Amino acid sequence: MSEPLANDITVGVVQTPAGGIEPPAVLDLGRTLRRHDLIVFPEMANTPYFPLAGVDPRYVPGRQAFPLEQVLDPYQVLARRLASNMVVGVCFTDGRRVRNAAVVLDRQGELVEGKGSTTGNFRSVYDKTHLCNVRGYGSTFVEDDHFHAGPELLTWDLDFARIGVLICYDRHFPGAWATLTANSADIVAVPTASPEGTKPVFAAEMQAMALQQSVLVAVANRHGREALGKSDVSYLGQSMIIGPDGRIVQIAGTGSASTATATFAGTAVATTAREMGMRGAQRPDLYTYRPTS
């Protein structure tokens, strides 16, 4: 955990329509959104979520993914216009492969490099570290057919806080949350593309992680029906902001172009961490993923 923040902080999430948000619609957000300390967009916000079994060949990677510079342009304009830091879930091609990733922009719209939790190296792009290959939630996800898992988790130092990012399926792994908070993250952004089938546990899971790790959590999801070839999926929405005590502070409306905003005292994370004591009580020397012989 970093030092207590000096001022109140304002965090927002953008709930985008299924199918991906077009560049003009990104720019239009400048008419309704105001200045935030952080704004979070969903996973693969710029494209349909195509890693589903039986998708139409038109949605094969490379057909609708563009270079990162082209994808980021409207978000960079928006970040400058709103003087806001942003986390954007993006799908783009680097010329060799298509990537499911997230980037962090500062208030000037510039890419911010994150520090690797394993190597300490700095990277401008966070690639999703846990790929989703799940037959559940009423859908079949096959991300291994499209992406490569990222090599490590990252944290970013912004002008108001240190943040971490977990993309969609990443959120299911408690060790990922613990790694980010061990590296002093105050806020965890969760860009996601979560279908209706996740509804029974969607909020509760992240509320538990927020409480256990004493962090602010900003969840941005898409909403509405997306039909790709044989796949027909309805996305849940429920973009939300969760306080470090695990309580939902604000949740987006049911529409496909909704936002949610919450303001916290700069001391919120430090106060909750001190009162609950969970960060200091963790004993990583006891935890292992390897069975004893």
mmCIF file of C-alpha atoms in Angstrom:
data_model
loop_
_atom_site.group_PDB
_atom_site.id
_atom_site.type_symbol
_atom_site.label_atom_id
_atom_site.label_comp_id
_atom_site.label_asym_id
_atom_site.label_seq_id
_atom_site.Cartn_x
_atom_site.Cartn_y
_atom_site.Cartn_z
ATOM 1 C CA MET A 1 0.000 0.000 0.000
ATOM 2 C CA SER A 2 1.310 3.435 -0.900
ATOM 3 C CA GLU A 3 1.165 6.438 1.432
ATOM 4 C CA PRO A 4 -2.331 7.846 2.155
ATOM 5 C CA LEU A 5 -3.488 10.009 -0.718
ATOM 6 C CA ALA A 6 -3.584 13.732 -0.054
ATOM 7 C CA ASN A 7 -6.958 14.551 -1.590
ATOM 8 C CA ASP A 8 -10.286 12.981 -2.425
ATOM 9 C CA ILE A 9 -10.118 10.738 -5.491
ATOM 10 C CA THR A 10 -12.781 10.241 -8.147
ATOM 11 C CA VAL A 11 -13.005 6.969 -10.057
ATOM 12 C CA GLY A 12 -15.320 6.169 -12.963
ATOM 13 C CA VAL A 13 -16.208 3.182 -15.138
ATOM 14 C CA VAL A 14 -17.651 3.185 -18.649
ATOM 15 C CA GLN A 15 -20.109 0.442 -19.634
ATOM 16 C CA THR A 16 -19.922 -0.005 -23.395
ATOM 17 C CA PRO A 17 -22.364 -1.696 -25.776
ATOM 18 C CA ALA A 18 -21.828 -5.244 -26.976
ATOM 19 C CA GLY A 19 -19.960 -5.328 -30.260
ATOM 20 C CA GLY A 20 -17.383 -2.750 -29.207
ATOM 21 C CA ILE A 21 -17.503 1.017 -28.955
ATOM 22 C CA GLU A 22 -16.723 2.980 -32.114
ATOM 23 C CA PRO A 23 -14.201 5.870 -32.059
ATOM 24 C CA PRO A 24 -16.860 8.606 -32.505
ATOM 25 C CA ALA A 25 -18.757 7.222 -29.505
ATOM 26 C CA VAL A 26 -15.570 7.321 -27.427
ATOM 27 C CA LEU A 27 -15.133 10.993 -28.283
ATOM 28 C CA ASP A 28 -18.800 11.691 -27.536
ATOM 29 C CA LEU A 29 -18.165 10.666 -23.925
ATOM 30 C CA GLY A 30 -16.363 13.975 -23.565
ATOM 31 C CA ARG A 31 -19.779 15.656 -23.580
ATOM 32 C CA THR A 32 -21.097 13.815 -20.542
ATOM 33 C CA LEU A 33 -18.092 12.734 -18.492
ATOM 34 C CA ARG A 34 -16.148 15.128 -16.317
ATOM 35 C CA ARG A 35 -12.637 15.106 -14.940
ATOM 36 C CA HIS A 36 -11.761 11.955 -12.983
ATOM 37 C CA ASP A 37 -8.617 10.663 -11.383
ATOM 38 C CA LEU A 38 -9.240 7.357 -13.161
ATOM 39 C CA ILE A 39 -11.684 6.143 -15.827
ATOM 40 C CA VAL A 40 -11.843 2.441 -16.744
ATOM 41 C CA PHE A 41 -13.107 0.928 -20.015
ATOM 42 C CA PRO A 42 -14.058 -2.765 -20.571
ATOM 43 C CA GLU A 43 -12.005 -5.630 -21.961
ATOM 44 C CA MET A 44 -11.493 -5.427 -25.744
ATOM 45 C CA ALA A 45 -13.589 -2.263 -25.685
ATOM 46 C CA ASN A 46 -12.874 -1.509 -29.345
ATOM 47 C CA THR A 47 -14.002 -4.839 -30.875
ATOM 48 C CA PRO A 48 -16.570 -7.611 -30.577
ATOM 49 C CA TYR A 49 -15.510 -10.307 -28.116
ATOM 50 C CA PHE A 50 -14.678 -12.928 -30.709
ATOM 51 C CA PRO A 51 -12.881 -15.726 -28.740
ATOM 52 C CA LEU A 52 -16.028 -17.842 -28.697
ATOM 53 C CA ALA A 53 -16.472 -21.268 -30.245
ATOM 54 C CA GLY A 54 -18.113 -21.248 -33.655
ATOM 55 C CA VAL A 55 -17.582 -17.579 -34.449
ATOM 56 C CA ASP A 56 -18.083 -16.341 -37.979
ATOM 57 C CA PRO A 57 -14.761 -16.250 -39.941
ATOM 58 C CA ARG A 58 -15.200 -12.496 -40.355
ATOM 59 C CA TYR A 59 -14.337 -12.194 -36.677
ATOM 60 C CA VAL A 60 -11.121 -14.189 -36.884
ATOM 61 C CA PRO A 61 -8.249 -12.148 -35.373
ATOM 62 C CA GLY A 62 -6.648 -9.782 -37.840
ATOM 63 C CA ARG A 63 -9.873 -8.914 -39.631
ATOM 64 C CA GLN A 64 -10.967 -6.230 -37.202
ATOM 65 C CA ALA A 65 -7.898 -5.639 -35.017
ATOM 66 C CA PHE A 66 -5.774 -2.604 -35.829
ATOM 67 C CA PRO A 67 -2.351 -1.365 -34.682
ATOM 68 C CA LEU A 68 -2.269 -0.010 -31.150
ATOM 69 C CA GLU A 69 -1.603 3.579 -32.228
ATOM 70 C CA GLN A 70 -4.772 3.584 -34.333
ATOM 71 C CA VAL A 71 -6.871 1.958 -31.609
ATOM 72 C CA LEU A 72 -5.711 4.363 -28.911
ATOM 73 C CA ASP A 73 -6.172 7.635 -30.770
ATOM 74 C CA PRO A 74 -9.755 8.450 -29.615
ATOM 75 C CA TYR A 75 -8.991 7.408 -26.035
ATOM 76 C CA GLN A 76 -5.925 9.634 -25.959
ATOM 77 C CA VAL A 77 -7.984 12.559 -27.216
ATOM 78 C CA LEU A 78 -10.597 11.863 -24.529
ATOM 79 C CA ALA A 79 -7.978 11.579 -21.769
ATOM 80 C CA ARG A 80 -6.568 14.984 -22.706
ATOM 81 C CA ARG A 81 -10.011 16.539 -23.027
ATOM 82 C CA LEU A 82 -11.082 15.303 -19.592
ATOM 83 C CA ALA A 83 -7.632 15.610 -17.967
ATOM 84 C CA SER A 84 -8.177 12.073 -16.673
ATOM 85 C CA ASN A 85 -6.041 8.971 -16.277
ATOM 86 C CA MET A 86 -7.533 5.963 -18.055
ATOM 87 C CA VAL A 87 -7.345 2.179 -18.185
ATOM 88 C CA VAL A 88 -8.482 0.892 -21.578
ATOM 89 C CA GLY A 89 -9.042 -2.741 -22.497
ATOM 90 C CA VAL A 90 -7.934 -3.094 -26.114
ATOM 91 C CA CYS A 91 -7.641 -5.668 -28.865
ATOM 92 C CA PHE A 92 -4.896 -4.839 -31.346
ATOM 93 C CA THR A 93 -2.302 -6.375 -33.632
ATOM 94 C CA ASP A 94 1.424 -5.816 -33.258
ATOM 95 C CA GLY A 95 2.114 -7.157 -36.751
ATOM 96 C CA ARG A 96 2.814 -10.680 -35.525
ATOM 97 C CA ARG A 97 -0.198 -11.539 -33.418
ATOM 98 C CA VAL A 98 -3.432 -10.206 -31.993
ATOM 99 C CA ARG A 99 -3.361 -9.198 -28.339
ATOM 100 C CA ASN A 100 -5.977 -8.976 -25.599
ATOM 101 C CA ALA A 101 -4.459 -6.289 -23.435
ATOM 102 C CA ALA A 102 -4.897 -3.171 -21.345
ATOM 103 C CA VAL A 103 -3.061 0.119 -21.453
ATOM 104 C CA VAL A 104 -2.879 3.007 -19.011
ATOM 105 C CA LEU A 105 -3.023 6.618 -20.192
ATOM 106 C CA ASP A 106 -2.135 9.669 -18.134
ATOM 107 C CA ARG A 107 -4.018 12.962 -18.103
ATOM 108 C CA GLN A 108 -2.133 14.095 -21.204
ATOM 109 C CA GLY A 109 -3.160 10.957 -23.093
ATOM 110 C CA GLU A 110 0.347 9.493 -22.991
ATOM 111 C CA LEU A 111 1.026 5.797 -22.437
ATOM 112 C CA VAL A 112 2.262 5.028 -18.931
ATOM 113 C CA GLU A 113 4.613 2.098 -18.425
ATOM 114 C CA GLY A 114 3.818 -0.427 -15.710
ATOM 115 C CA LYS A 115 6.373 -2.225 -13.568
ATOM 116 C CA GLY A 116 6.481 -6.013 -13.746
ATOM 117 C CA SER A 117 5.808 -7.865 -10.502
ATOM 118 C CA THR A 118 8.268 -10.636 -11.361
ATOM 119 C CA THR A 119 11.088 -9.012 -13.325
ATOM 120 C CA GLY A 120 10.796 -5.361 -12.350
ATOM 121 C CA ASN A 121 10.899 -4.510 -16.051
ATOM 122 C CA PHE A 122 8.708 -1.716 -17.391
ATOM 123 C CA ARG A 123 6.102 -2.438 -20.088
ATOM 124 C CA SER A 124 3.703 -0.133 -21.920
ATOM 125 C CA VAL A 125 1.123 -2.902 -22.479
ATOM 126 C CA TYR A 126 -0.345 -5.415 -20.046
ATOM 127 C CA ASP A 127 -1.315 -8.661 -21.779
ATOM 128 C CA LYS A 128 -4.010 -10.706 -20.051
ATOM 129 C CA THR A 129 -2.146 -13.242 -17.923
ATOM 130 C CA HIS A 130 -4.871 -15.875 -17.440
ATOM 131 C CA LEU A 131 -6.526 -16.880 -20.710
ATOM 132 C CA CYS A 132 -10.147 -17.981 -20.552
ATOM 133 C CA ASN A 133 -10.852 -21.477 -21.879
ATOM 134 C CA VAL A 134 -14.134 -22.155 -20.127
ATOM 135 C CA ARG A 135 -17.239 -24.130 -20.939
ATOM 136 C CA GLY A 136 -19.607 -22.364 -18.644
ATOM 137 C CA TYR A 137 -21.756 -19.294 -18.140
ATOM 138 C CA GLY A 138 -23.778 -20.537 -21.123
ATOM 139 C CA SER A 139 -20.869 -20.038 -23.544
ATOM 140 C CA THR A 140 -17.629 -21.664 -24.664
ATOM 141 C CA PHE A 141 -14.550 -19.446 -24.525
ATOM 142 C CA VAL A 142 -11.388 -20.422 -26.408
ATOM 143 C CA GLU A 143 -8.857 -17.650 -25.860
ATOM 144 C CA ASP A 144 -5.933 -20.036 -26.373
ATOM 145 C CA ASP A 145 -6.917 -20.130 -30.047
ATOM 146 C CA HIS A 146 -6.421 -16.380 -30.367
ATOM 147 C CA PHE A 147 -3.992 -14.964 -27.797
ATOM 148 C CA HIS A 148 -0.806 -15.572 -25.835
ATOM 149 C CA ALA A 149 -0.880 -15.126 -22.067
ATOM 150 C CA GLY A 150 1.102 -12.209 -20.692
ATOM 151 C CA PRO A 151 4.321 -12.911 -18.773
ATOM 152 C CA GLU A 152 3.623 -10.999 -15.554
ATOM 153 C CA LEU A 153 1.346 -8.683 -13.620
ATOM 154 C CA LEU A 154 2.034 -4.940 -13.649
ATOM 155 C CA THR A 155 1.524 -1.932 -11.401
ATOM 156 C CA TRP A 156 1.471 1.695 -12.556
ATOM 157 C CA ASP A 157 2.356 4.823 -10.614
ATOM 158 C CA LEU A 158 -0.067 7.597 -11.536
ATOM 159 C CA ASP A 159 -0.211 11.131 -10.188
ATOM 160 C CA PHE A 160 -2.673 10.179 -7.456
ATOM 161 C CA ALA A 161 -2.203 6.460 -6.699
ATOM 162 C CA ARG A 162 -0.557 3.196 -7.632
ATOM 163 C CA ILE A 163 -2.897 0.938 -9.602
ATOM 164 C CA GLY A 164 -3.019 -2.608 -10.916
ATOM 165 C CA VAL A 165 -5.083 -4.206 -13.689
ATOM 166 C CA LEU A 166 -6.742 -7.623 -13.949
ATOM 167 C CA ILE A 167 -8.479 -8.387 -17.243
ATOM 168 C CA CYS A 168 -11.709 -10.390 -16.916
ATOM 169 C CA TYR A 169 -10.650 -14.013 -16.212
ATOM 170 C CA ASP A 170 -7.604 -12.727 -14.292
ATOM 171 C CA ARG A 171 -9.984 -11.691 -11.512
ATOM 172 C CA HIS A 172 -10.755 -15.314 -10.586
ATOM 173 C CA PHE A 173 -7.273 -15.884 -9.152
ATOM 174 C CA PRO A 174 -6.750 -14.645 -5.574
ATOM 175 C CA GLY A 175 -2.983 -14.866 -5.989
ATOM 176 C CA ALA A 176 -3.143 -12.213 -8.692
ATOM 177 C CA TRP A 177 -4.936 -9.801 -6.360
ATOM 178 C CA ALA A 178 -2.487 -10.526 -3.556
ATOM 179 C CA THR A 179 0.453 -9.909 -5.879
ATOM 180 C CA LEU A 180 -0.863 -6.483 -6.858
ATOM 181 C CA THR A 181 -1.454 -5.419 -3.262
ATOM 182 C CA ALA A 182 1.919 -6.845 -2.197
ATOM 183 C CA ASN A 183 3.294 -4.390 -4.741
ATOM 184 C CA SER A 184 1.381 -1.550 -3.036
ATOM 185 C CA ALA A 185 -1.552 -1.155 -5.421
ATOM 186 C CA ASP A 186 -4.288 1.123 -4.035
ATOM 187 C CA ILE A 187 -6.764 0.484 -6.869
ATOM 188 C CA VAL A 188 -7.394 -2.559 -9.062
ATOM 189 C CA ALA A 189 -9.072 -1.894 -12.409
ATOM 190 C CA VAL A 190 -10.984 -4.837 -13.897
ATOM 191 C CA PRO A 191 -11.821 -4.446 -17.600
ATOM 192 C CA THR A 192 -14.090 -7.382 -18.403
ATOM 193 C CA ALA A 193 -16.407 -8.971 -20.969
ATOM 194 C CA SER A 194 -18.637 -10.985 -18.661
ATOM 195 C CA PRO A 195 -21.875 -12.589 -19.898
ATOM 196 C CA GLU A 196 -25.234 -12.837 -18.158
ATOM 197 C CA GLY A 197 -24.325 -16.300 -16.901
ATOM 198 C CA THR A 198 -21.854 -14.802 -14.431
ATOM 199 C CA LYS A 199 -24.583 -12.861 -12.622
ATOM 200 C CA PRO A 200 -24.935 -15.079 -9.492
ATOM 201 C CA VAL A 201 -21.335 -14.457 -8.381
ATOM 202 C CA PHE A 202 -20.133 -11.509 -10.482
ATOM 203 C CA ALA A 203 -20.287 -8.811 -7.815
ATOM 204 C CA ALA A 204 -19.762 -11.031 -4.771
ATOM 205 C CA GLU A 205 -16.457 -12.401 -6.015
ATOM 206 C CA MET A 206 -14.909 -8.972 -6.505
ATOM 207 C CA GLN A 207 -16.433 -7.608 -3.309
ATOM 208 C CA ALA A 208 -14.633 -10.396 -1.456
ATOM 209 C CA MET A 209 -11.337 -9.567 -3.151
ATOM 210 C CA ALA A 210 -11.727 -5.850 -2.408
ATOM 211 C CA LEU A 211 -12.322 -6.633 1.265
ATOM 212 C CA GLN A 212 -9.559 -9.229 1.587
ATOM 213 C CA GLN A 213 -6.971 -6.999 -0.075
ATOM 214 C CA SER A 214 -8.278 -3.603 1.153
ATOM 215 C CA VAL A 215 -8.306 -2.042 -2.314
ATOM 216 C CA LEU A 216 -10.648 0.063 -4.387
ATOM 217 C CA VAL A 217 -11.978 -1.942 -7.344
ATOM 218 C CA ALA A 218 -13.266 -0.423 -10.591
ATOM 219 C CA VAL A 219 -15.069 -2.924 -12.838
ATOM 220 C CA ALA A 220 -16.005 -2.027 -16.431
ATOM 221 C CA ASN A 221 -18.122 -4.482 -18.451
ATOM 222 C CA ARG A 222 -19.970 -4.457 -21.763
ATOM 223 C CA HIS A 223 -23.742 -4.803 -21.909
ATOM 224 C CA GLY A 224 -26.250 -6.217 -24.365
ATOM 225 C CA ARG A 225 -26.577 -8.945 -26.960
ATOM 226 C CA GLU A 226 -23.714 -9.813 -29.277
ATOM 227 C CA ALA A 227 -24.316 -12.316 -32.093
ATOM 228 C CA LEU A 228 -21.213 -13.631 -33.880
ATOM 229 C CA GLY A 229 -21.761 -16.551 -36.227
ATOM 230 C CA LYS A 230 -23.048 -19.468 -34.147
ATOM 231 C CA SER A 231 -22.423 -17.573 -30.941
ATOM 232 C CA ASP A 232 -25.136 -15.454 -29.360
ATOM 233 C CA VAL A 233 -24.166 -13.950 -26.012
ATOM 234 C CA SER A 234 -25.801 -11.376 -23.776
ATOM 235 C CA TYR A 235 -23.371 -9.407 -21.629
ATOM 236 C CA LEU A 236 -24.239 -8.604 -18.041
ATOM 237 C CA GLY A 237 -23.254 -5.000 -17.593
ATOM 238 C CA GLN A 238 -23.178 -4.279 -13.837
ATOM 239 C CA SER A 239 -20.087 -2.092 -14.187
ATOM 240 C CA MET A 240 -19.347 -0.989 -10.643
ATOM 241 C CA ILE A 241 -17.045 0.634 -8.160
ATOM 242 C CA ILE A 242 -16.317 -1.223 -4.930
ATOM 243 C CA GLY A 243 -14.812 0.317 -1.813
ATOM 244 C CA PRO A 244 -11.892 -1.205 0.105
ATOM 245 C CA ASP A 245 -14.401 -2.520 2.664
ATOM 246 C CA GLY A 246 -16.023 -4.684 -0.033
ATOM 247 C CA ARG A 247 -19.186 -2.631 -0.379
ATOM 248 C CA ILE A 248 -20.537 -1.578 -3.774
ATOM 249 C CA VAL A 249 -20.425 2.209 -3.820
ATOM 250 C CA GLN A 250 -21.840 2.848 -7.284
ATOM 251 C CA ILE A 251 -23.146 0.710 -10.132
ATOM 252 C CA ALA A 252 -23.908 1.642 -13.733
ATOM 253 C CA GLY A 253 -27.432 1.585 -15.100
ATOM 254 C CA THR A 254 -28.862 -1.189 -17.229
ATOM 255 C CA GLY A 255 -28.193 0.571 -20.509
ATOM 256 C CA SER A 256 -25.428 -0.205 -22.976
ATOM 257 C CA ALA A 257 -23.825 3.215 -22.681
ATOM 258 C CA SER A 258 -23.824 3.859 -18.949
ATOM 259 C CA THR A 259 -21.261 5.155 -16.496
ATOM 260 C CA ALA A 260 -20.714 5.037 -12.760
ATOM 261 C CA THR A 261 -18.638 7.417 -10.665
ATOM 262 C CA ALA A 262 -17.608 7.423 -7.016
ATOM 263 C CA THR A 263 -15.483 9.730 -4.897
ATOM 264 C CA PHE A 264 -13.398 8.463 -1.982
ATOM 265 C CA ALA A 265 -11.377 10.136 0.731
ATOM 266 C CA GLY A 266 -7.685 9.935 -0.022
ATOM 267 C CA THR A 267 -7.255 8.031 3.231
ATOM 268 C CA ALA A 268 -9.895 5.374 2.419
ATOM 269 C CA VAL A 269 -7.527 2.565 1.470
ATOM 270 C CA ALA A 270 -5.037 3.214 4.263
ATOM 271 C CA THR A 271 -7.793 3.521 6.859
ATOM 272 C CA THR A 272 -9.532 0.308 5.804
ATOM 273 C CA ALA A 273 -6.253 -1.593 5.604
ATOM 274 C CA ARG A 274 -5.372 -0.468 9.126
ATOM 275 C CA GLU A 275 -8.809 -1.213 10.583
ATOM 276 C CA MET A 276 -9.246 -4.628 8.949
ATOM 277 C CA GLY A 277 -5.611 -5.674 9.291
ATOM 278 C CA MET A 278 -5.826 -8.237 6.486
ATOM 279 C CA ARG A 279 -2.871 -6.998 4.471
ATOM 280 C CA GLY A 280 -0.543 -7.136 7.443
ATOM 281 C CA ALA A 281 -1.916 -10.469 8.650
ATOM 282 C CA GLN A 282 -1.176 -12.322 5.419
ATOM 283 C CA ARG A 283 1.510 -15.008 5.694
ATOM 284 C CA PRO A 284 2.828 -15.728 2.196
ATOM 285 C CA ASP A 285 5.357 -18.159 3.669
ATOM 286 C CA LEU A 286 2.423 -20.492 4.381
ATOM 287 C CA TYR A 287 0.837 -20.324 0.936
ATOM 288 C CA THR A 288 1.924 -22.600 -1.869
ATOM 289 C CA TYR A 289 0.395 -23.960 -5.053
ATOM 290 C CA ARG A 290 2.661 -27.001 -4.904
ATOM 291 C CA PRO A 291 1.512 -30.115 -3.037
ATOM 292 C CA THR A 292 3.682 -31.368 -0.204
ATOM 293 C CA SER A 293 5.452 -34.645 -0.912
#
